[in-house]
Coordinates of C-alpha atoms in Angstrom, one line a residue:
Chain A
M1 CA 18.3 6.8 25.4
I2 CA 18.4 9.2 22.4
L3 CA 16.5 6.6 20.4
N4 CA 14.0 6.2 23.1
I5 CA 13.4 9.9 23.2
F6 CA 13.0 9.9 19.4
I7 CA 10.4 7.1 19.6
L8 CA 8.6 9.0 22.4
I9 CA 8.5 12.2 20.3
L10 CA 7.1 10.0 17.4
L11 CA 4.4 8.8 19.8
V12 CA 3.3 12.3 20.8
I13 CA 3.3 13.4 17.1
A14 CA 1.2 10.4 16.2
A15 CA -1.3 11.2 19.0
L16 CA -1.4 14.9 17.9
W17 CA -2.0 13.9 14.3
M18 CA -4.8 11.6 15.5
V19 CA -6.4 14.5 17.4
M20 CA -6.0 17.2 14.8
T21 CA -6.9 15.3 11.7
R22 CA -10.1 16.2 9.8
S23 CA -11.7 12.8 9.2
L24 CA -12.9 10.4 11.8
L25 CA -11.5 7.5 9.8
R26 CA -8.0 8.9 9.9
S27 CA -8.4 9.4 13.6
A28 CA -9.1 5.7 14.0
I29 CA -6.1 4.8 11.9
G30 CA -4.1 7.3 14.0
L31 CA -5.0 5.3 17.0
A32 CA -3.5 2.2 15.4
L33 CA -0.4 4.2 14.7
V34 CA -0.1 5.3 18.3
S35 CA -0.5 1.7 19.4
L36 CA 2.2 0.6 16.9
V37 CA 4.7 3.1 18.3
L38 CA 3.8 2.1 21.9
T39 CA 4.5 -1.5 20.9
I40 CA 8.0 -0.6 19.8
I41 CA 8.6 1.2 23.1
M42 CA 7.4 -1.9 25.0
F43 CA 9.8 -4.2 23.1
R44 CA 12.6 -1.8 23.9
L45 CA 11.7 -1.9 27.6
S46 CA 11.9 -5.7 27.7
S47 CA 8.1 -6.4 27.8
P48 CA 7.6 -8.5 24.7
L49 CA 4.4 -10.3 25.8
A50 CA 2.6 -7.1 26.6
A51 CA 3.9 -5.7 23.4
V52 CA 2.4 -8.6 21.4
F53 CA -1.0 -8.1 23.1
E54 CA -0.8 -4.3 22.4
L55 CA 0.0 -5.0 18.8
S56 CA -2.7 -7.6 18.2
V57 CA -5.5 -6.1 20.3
C58 CA -5.0 -2.4 20.5
A59 CA -3.5 -1.9 17.0
G60 CA -5.6 -4.5 15.3
L61 CA -9.0 -5.1 17.0
I62 CA -9.9 -1.7 18.5
P63 CA -9.3 0.4 15.3
V64 CA -11.5 -2.2 13.4
L65 CA -14.2 -1.7 16.1
F66 CA -14.0 2.1 15.6
I67 CA -14.0 1.9 11.8
S68 CA -17.0 -0.4 11.8
T69 CA -18.8 2.0 14.1
I70 CA -17.9 4.9 11.8
S71 CA -19.2 3.0 8.8
L72 CA -22.5 2.2 10.6
T73 CA -23.1 5.8 11.5
Y74 CA -24.0 8.3 8.8
P75 CA -21.2 9.9 6.8
L76 CA -20.9 13.7 6.6
S77 CA -21.0 15.4 3.2
K78 CA -17.9 17.2 2.1
Q79 CA -19.3 20.7 2.8
E80 CA -20.4 19.6 6.3
M81 CA -17.0 18.1 6.9
M82 CA -15.3 21.3 6.0
E83 CA -17.6 23.3 8.3
H84 CA -16.9 20.8 11.1
F85 CA -13.2 21.0 10.5
K86 CA -13.1 24.8 10.7
A87 CA -15.1 24.7 13.9
R88 CA -12.8 22.0 15.3
L89 CA -9.7 23.8 14.3
R90 CA -10.7 26.9 16.3
R91 CA -11.1 24.7 19.4
F92 CA -8.0 22.5 18.8
W93 CA -5.2 24.8 17.6
Y94 CA -4.3 25.5 21.3
L95 CA -3.5 21.8 21.9
P96 CA 0.0 21.5 20.2
V97 CA 1.0 24.7 21.9
L98 CA -0.2 23.4 25.3
V99 CA 1.5 20.1 24.9
V100 CA 4.8 21.7 23.9
I101 CA 4.5 24.1 26.9
V102 CA 3.8 21.3 29.3
G103 CA 6.8 19.3 27.9
V104 CA 9.2 22.2 28.2
I105 CA 8.1 23.1 31.7
L106 CA 8.4 19.5 32.9
S107 CA 11.8 19.1 31.3
L108 CA 13.0 22.3 32.9
L109 CA 11.9 21.1 36.3
K110 CA 14.5 18.3 36.1
I111 CA 12.9 16.4 39.0
K112 CA 14.9 13.5 40.2
P113 CA 12.5 11.1 41.7
D114 CA 13.8 9.6 44.9
I115 CA 12.1 6.3 44.7
T116 CA 12.8 3.5 47.2
L117 CA 12.9 0.5 44.9
P118 CA 11.3 -2.7 46.0
L119 CA 13.0 -6.0 46.3
P120 CA 13.8 -7.7 43.0
E121 CA 10.9 -10.0 42.0
S122 CA 11.1 -13.7 42.5
A123 CA 9.3 -14.7 39.4
K124 CA 10.8 -13.5 36.1
D125 CA 8.2 -15.1 33.8
V126 CA 4.8 -13.5 33.0
R127 CA 3.1 -16.9 32.9
D128 CA 4.4 -17.7 36.4
V129 CA 3.1 -14.4 37.7
L130 CA -0.3 -14.7 36.0
W131 CA -1.0 -18.3 36.9
N132 CA 0.7 -18.8 40.2
L133 CA 1.4 -15.4 41.9
R134 CA -1.6 -13.3 40.8
P135 CA -4.4 -15.7 39.6
I136 CA -6.8 -13.0 40.9
Y137 CA -6.0 -11.0 37.7
L138 CA -7.2 -13.9 35.6
I139 CA -10.4 -14.1 37.6
G140 CA -10.9 -10.4 37.2
Q141 CA -10.3 -10.6 33.5
I142 CA -12.9 -13.4 33.2
I143 CA -15.5 -11.4 35.2
V144 CA -14.8 -8.3 33.0
L145 CA -15.2 -10.3 29.8
L146 CA -18.5 -11.8 31.1
A147 CA -19.7 -8.4 32.1
G148 CA -18.9 -7.0 28.6
A149 CA -20.6 -10.0 26.9
F150 CA -23.8 -9.4 29.1
G151 CA -23.6 -5.6 28.3
V152 CA -23.5 -6.2 24.5
V153 CA -26.3 -8.8 24.8
I154 CA -28.5 -6.3 26.7
L155 CA -27.8 -3.6 24.1
F156 CA -28.9 -5.8 21.3
K157 CA -31.9 -6.9 23.2
D158 CA -33.0 -3.3 23.6
S159 CA -32.6 -2.5 19.9
K160 CA -34.7 -5.5 19.0
K161 CA -37.5 -4.4 21.3
D162 CA -37.5 -0.9 19.7
E163 CA -37.9 -2.5 16.2
H164 CA -41.2 -4.1 17.4
Chain B
M1 CA 18.4 -2.3 40.6
N2 CA 20.7 -0.3 38.4
I3 CA 20.8 3.5 38.5
E4 CA 20.6 3.8 34.7
A5 CA 17.0 2.3 34.6
L6 CA 16.0 4.8 37.3
Q7 CA 17.3 7.7 35.4
I8 CA 15.0 7.1 32.4
F9 CA 11.9 7.3 34.6
W10 CA 11.5 11.1 34.6
P11 CA 12.0 11.6 30.8
F12 CA 9.4 8.8 30.1
S13 CA 7.1 10.4 32.7
I14 CA 7.2 13.7 30.9
F15 CA 5.9 12.0 27.7
V16 CA 3.3 10.1 29.7
I17 CA 2.0 13.4 31.1
M18 CA 2.0 15.0 27.6
L19 CA 0.1 12.0 26.2
F20 CA -2.4 12.3 29.0
V21 CA -2.9 16.0 28.4
I22 CA -3.7 15.3 24.7
G23 CA -6.3 12.7 25.8
I24 CA -7.9 14.9 28.4
Y25 CA -8.0 17.9 26.0
Y26 CA -9.5 15.7 23.2
V27 CA -12.3 14.4 25.5
L28 CA -13.1 17.9 26.9
A29 CA -13.0 19.8 23.6
T30 CA -14.8 17.5 21.2
Y31 CA -18.6 17.2 20.7
N32 CA -18.4 13.9 18.9
L33 CA -19.0 10.7 20.9
I34 CA -16.6 8.5 18.9
R35 CA -13.9 11.1 19.2
A36 CA -14.5 11.2 23.0
L37 CA -13.9 7.4 23.0
L38 CA -10.7 7.9 21.0
G39 CA -9.5 10.5 23.7
L40 CA -10.2 7.9 26.3
E41 CA -8.0 5.4 24.4
I42 CA -5.2 7.9 24.3
M43 CA -5.4 8.3 28.1
I44 CA -5.3 4.5 28.5
K45 CA -2.2 4.4 26.3
A46 CA -0.5 6.9 28.6
I47 CA -1.2 4.7 31.6
T48 CA 0.0 1.6 29.8
L49 CA 3.3 3.3 29.1
L50 CA 3.6 4.4 32.7
L51 CA 3.0 0.9 33.9
I52 CA 5.6 -0.6 31.6
V53 CA 8.2 2.1 32.5
A54 CA 7.5 1.6 36.2
G55 CA 8.0 -2.2 35.8
Y56 CA 11.2 -1.7 33.9
V57 CA 12.6 0.8 36.5
S58 CA 11.7 -1.3 39.5
G59 CA 12.7 -4.6 38.0
H60 CA 9.2 -6.1 38.2
V61 CA 8.9 -6.5 34.5
A62 CA 6.8 -9.7 34.6
L63 CA 4.3 -8.2 37.1
A64 CA 4.0 -5.0 35.0
Q65 CA 3.3 -7.1 31.9
S66 CA 0.6 -9.1 33.6
L67 CA -1.0 -5.8 34.8
V68 CA -0.8 -4.4 31.3
I69 CA -2.4 -7.5 29.8
T70 CA -5.2 -7.2 32.3
L71 CA -5.5 -3.5 31.4
I72 CA -5.8 -4.3 27.7
V73 CA -8.6 -6.8 28.4
I74 CA -10.5 -4.3 30.4
E75 CA -9.9 -1.6 27.7
V76 CA -11.3 -3.8 25.0
V77 CA -14.4 -4.7 26.9
A78 CA -15.0 -1.1 28.0
I79 CA -14.6 0.1 24.4
T80 CA -16.9 -2.6 23.0
V81 CA -19.7 -1.7 25.4
S82 CA -19.1 2.0 24.8
V83 CA -19.3 1.6 21.1
G84 CA -22.5 -0.4 21.5
I85 CA -24.0 2.5 23.6
V86 CA -22.8 5.0 21.0
L87 CA -24.6 3.0 18.2
G88 CA -27.7 2.9 20.4
I89 CA -27.6 6.6 20.9
H90 CA -27.1 7.1 17.1
S91 CA -30.1 4.9 16.3
H92 CA -32.3 6.9 18.7
T93 CA -31.1 10.5 18.0
N94 CA -29.6 10.0 14.5
S95 CA -26.7 12.1 15.6
L96 CA -23.4 11.7 17.4
D97 CA -23.2 15.3 18.6
T98 CA -23.3 15.6 22.4
R99 CA -25.1 19.0 22.1
N100 CA -28.0 17.3 20.2
L101 CA -28.0 14.6 22.8
L102 CA -28.5 17.1 25.6
E103 CA -31.4 18.8 23.6
K104 CA -33.1 15.4 23.1
T105 CA -32.7 14.6 26.7
H106 CA -34.3 17.9 27.8
E107 CA -37.2 17.3 25.3
G108 CA -37.7 13.7 26.4

């Protein structure tokens, strides 16, 4: 449990670093770091398949998407970046204090959730759940992917029209 | 279900709430569109962690994993489309600042 708490503290520190850091690029890398720590927690909570997904997609693909977006948009000059950083620091320095206060208050509350636990599951394998018990999830995923593909196609179509 | 697994639920929940607070604060306090998306990502990470812990505590690990996989697919699609929209906004307004965006909207 102590190791779990240590990893969770690392997770919050990684998220805080991502939020407070000056450059956008470092923020995107910070997102990968948060995903990486989350992957370790998932492995420890006996969810290896979800952890692999998290590692490959959330720590690999999404930061790449963000970094390519940052490179496609204009970069700030050093002076502009310093000005932005000072303005951001004025808005964001409350955040670590707020997070620590929320954490302390919640840990002082010592709520013991009285949860009525459901019956143990019949299927222990993720593949069995996805393909046999809840195939509707797969249909939903396919629909969402198609919707995303159409969305991207429409976005590119609009930008082509604007060029003409 | 063992009691030990149930006892870890509240400590994990505290960190889930802290992560969610970071995400909400980031979205509310930033003026940059890409940073707003990063804040959204942090909130999704908090929910992912909550789902995994809930699955571990209740013993429905496989179900929680399938939910998380679905969530990751939705997350990727949502971020891809949002990034496309952000790029479109940047090509129109030449800025990622939400304040400039509002000014342009009022002008248009």
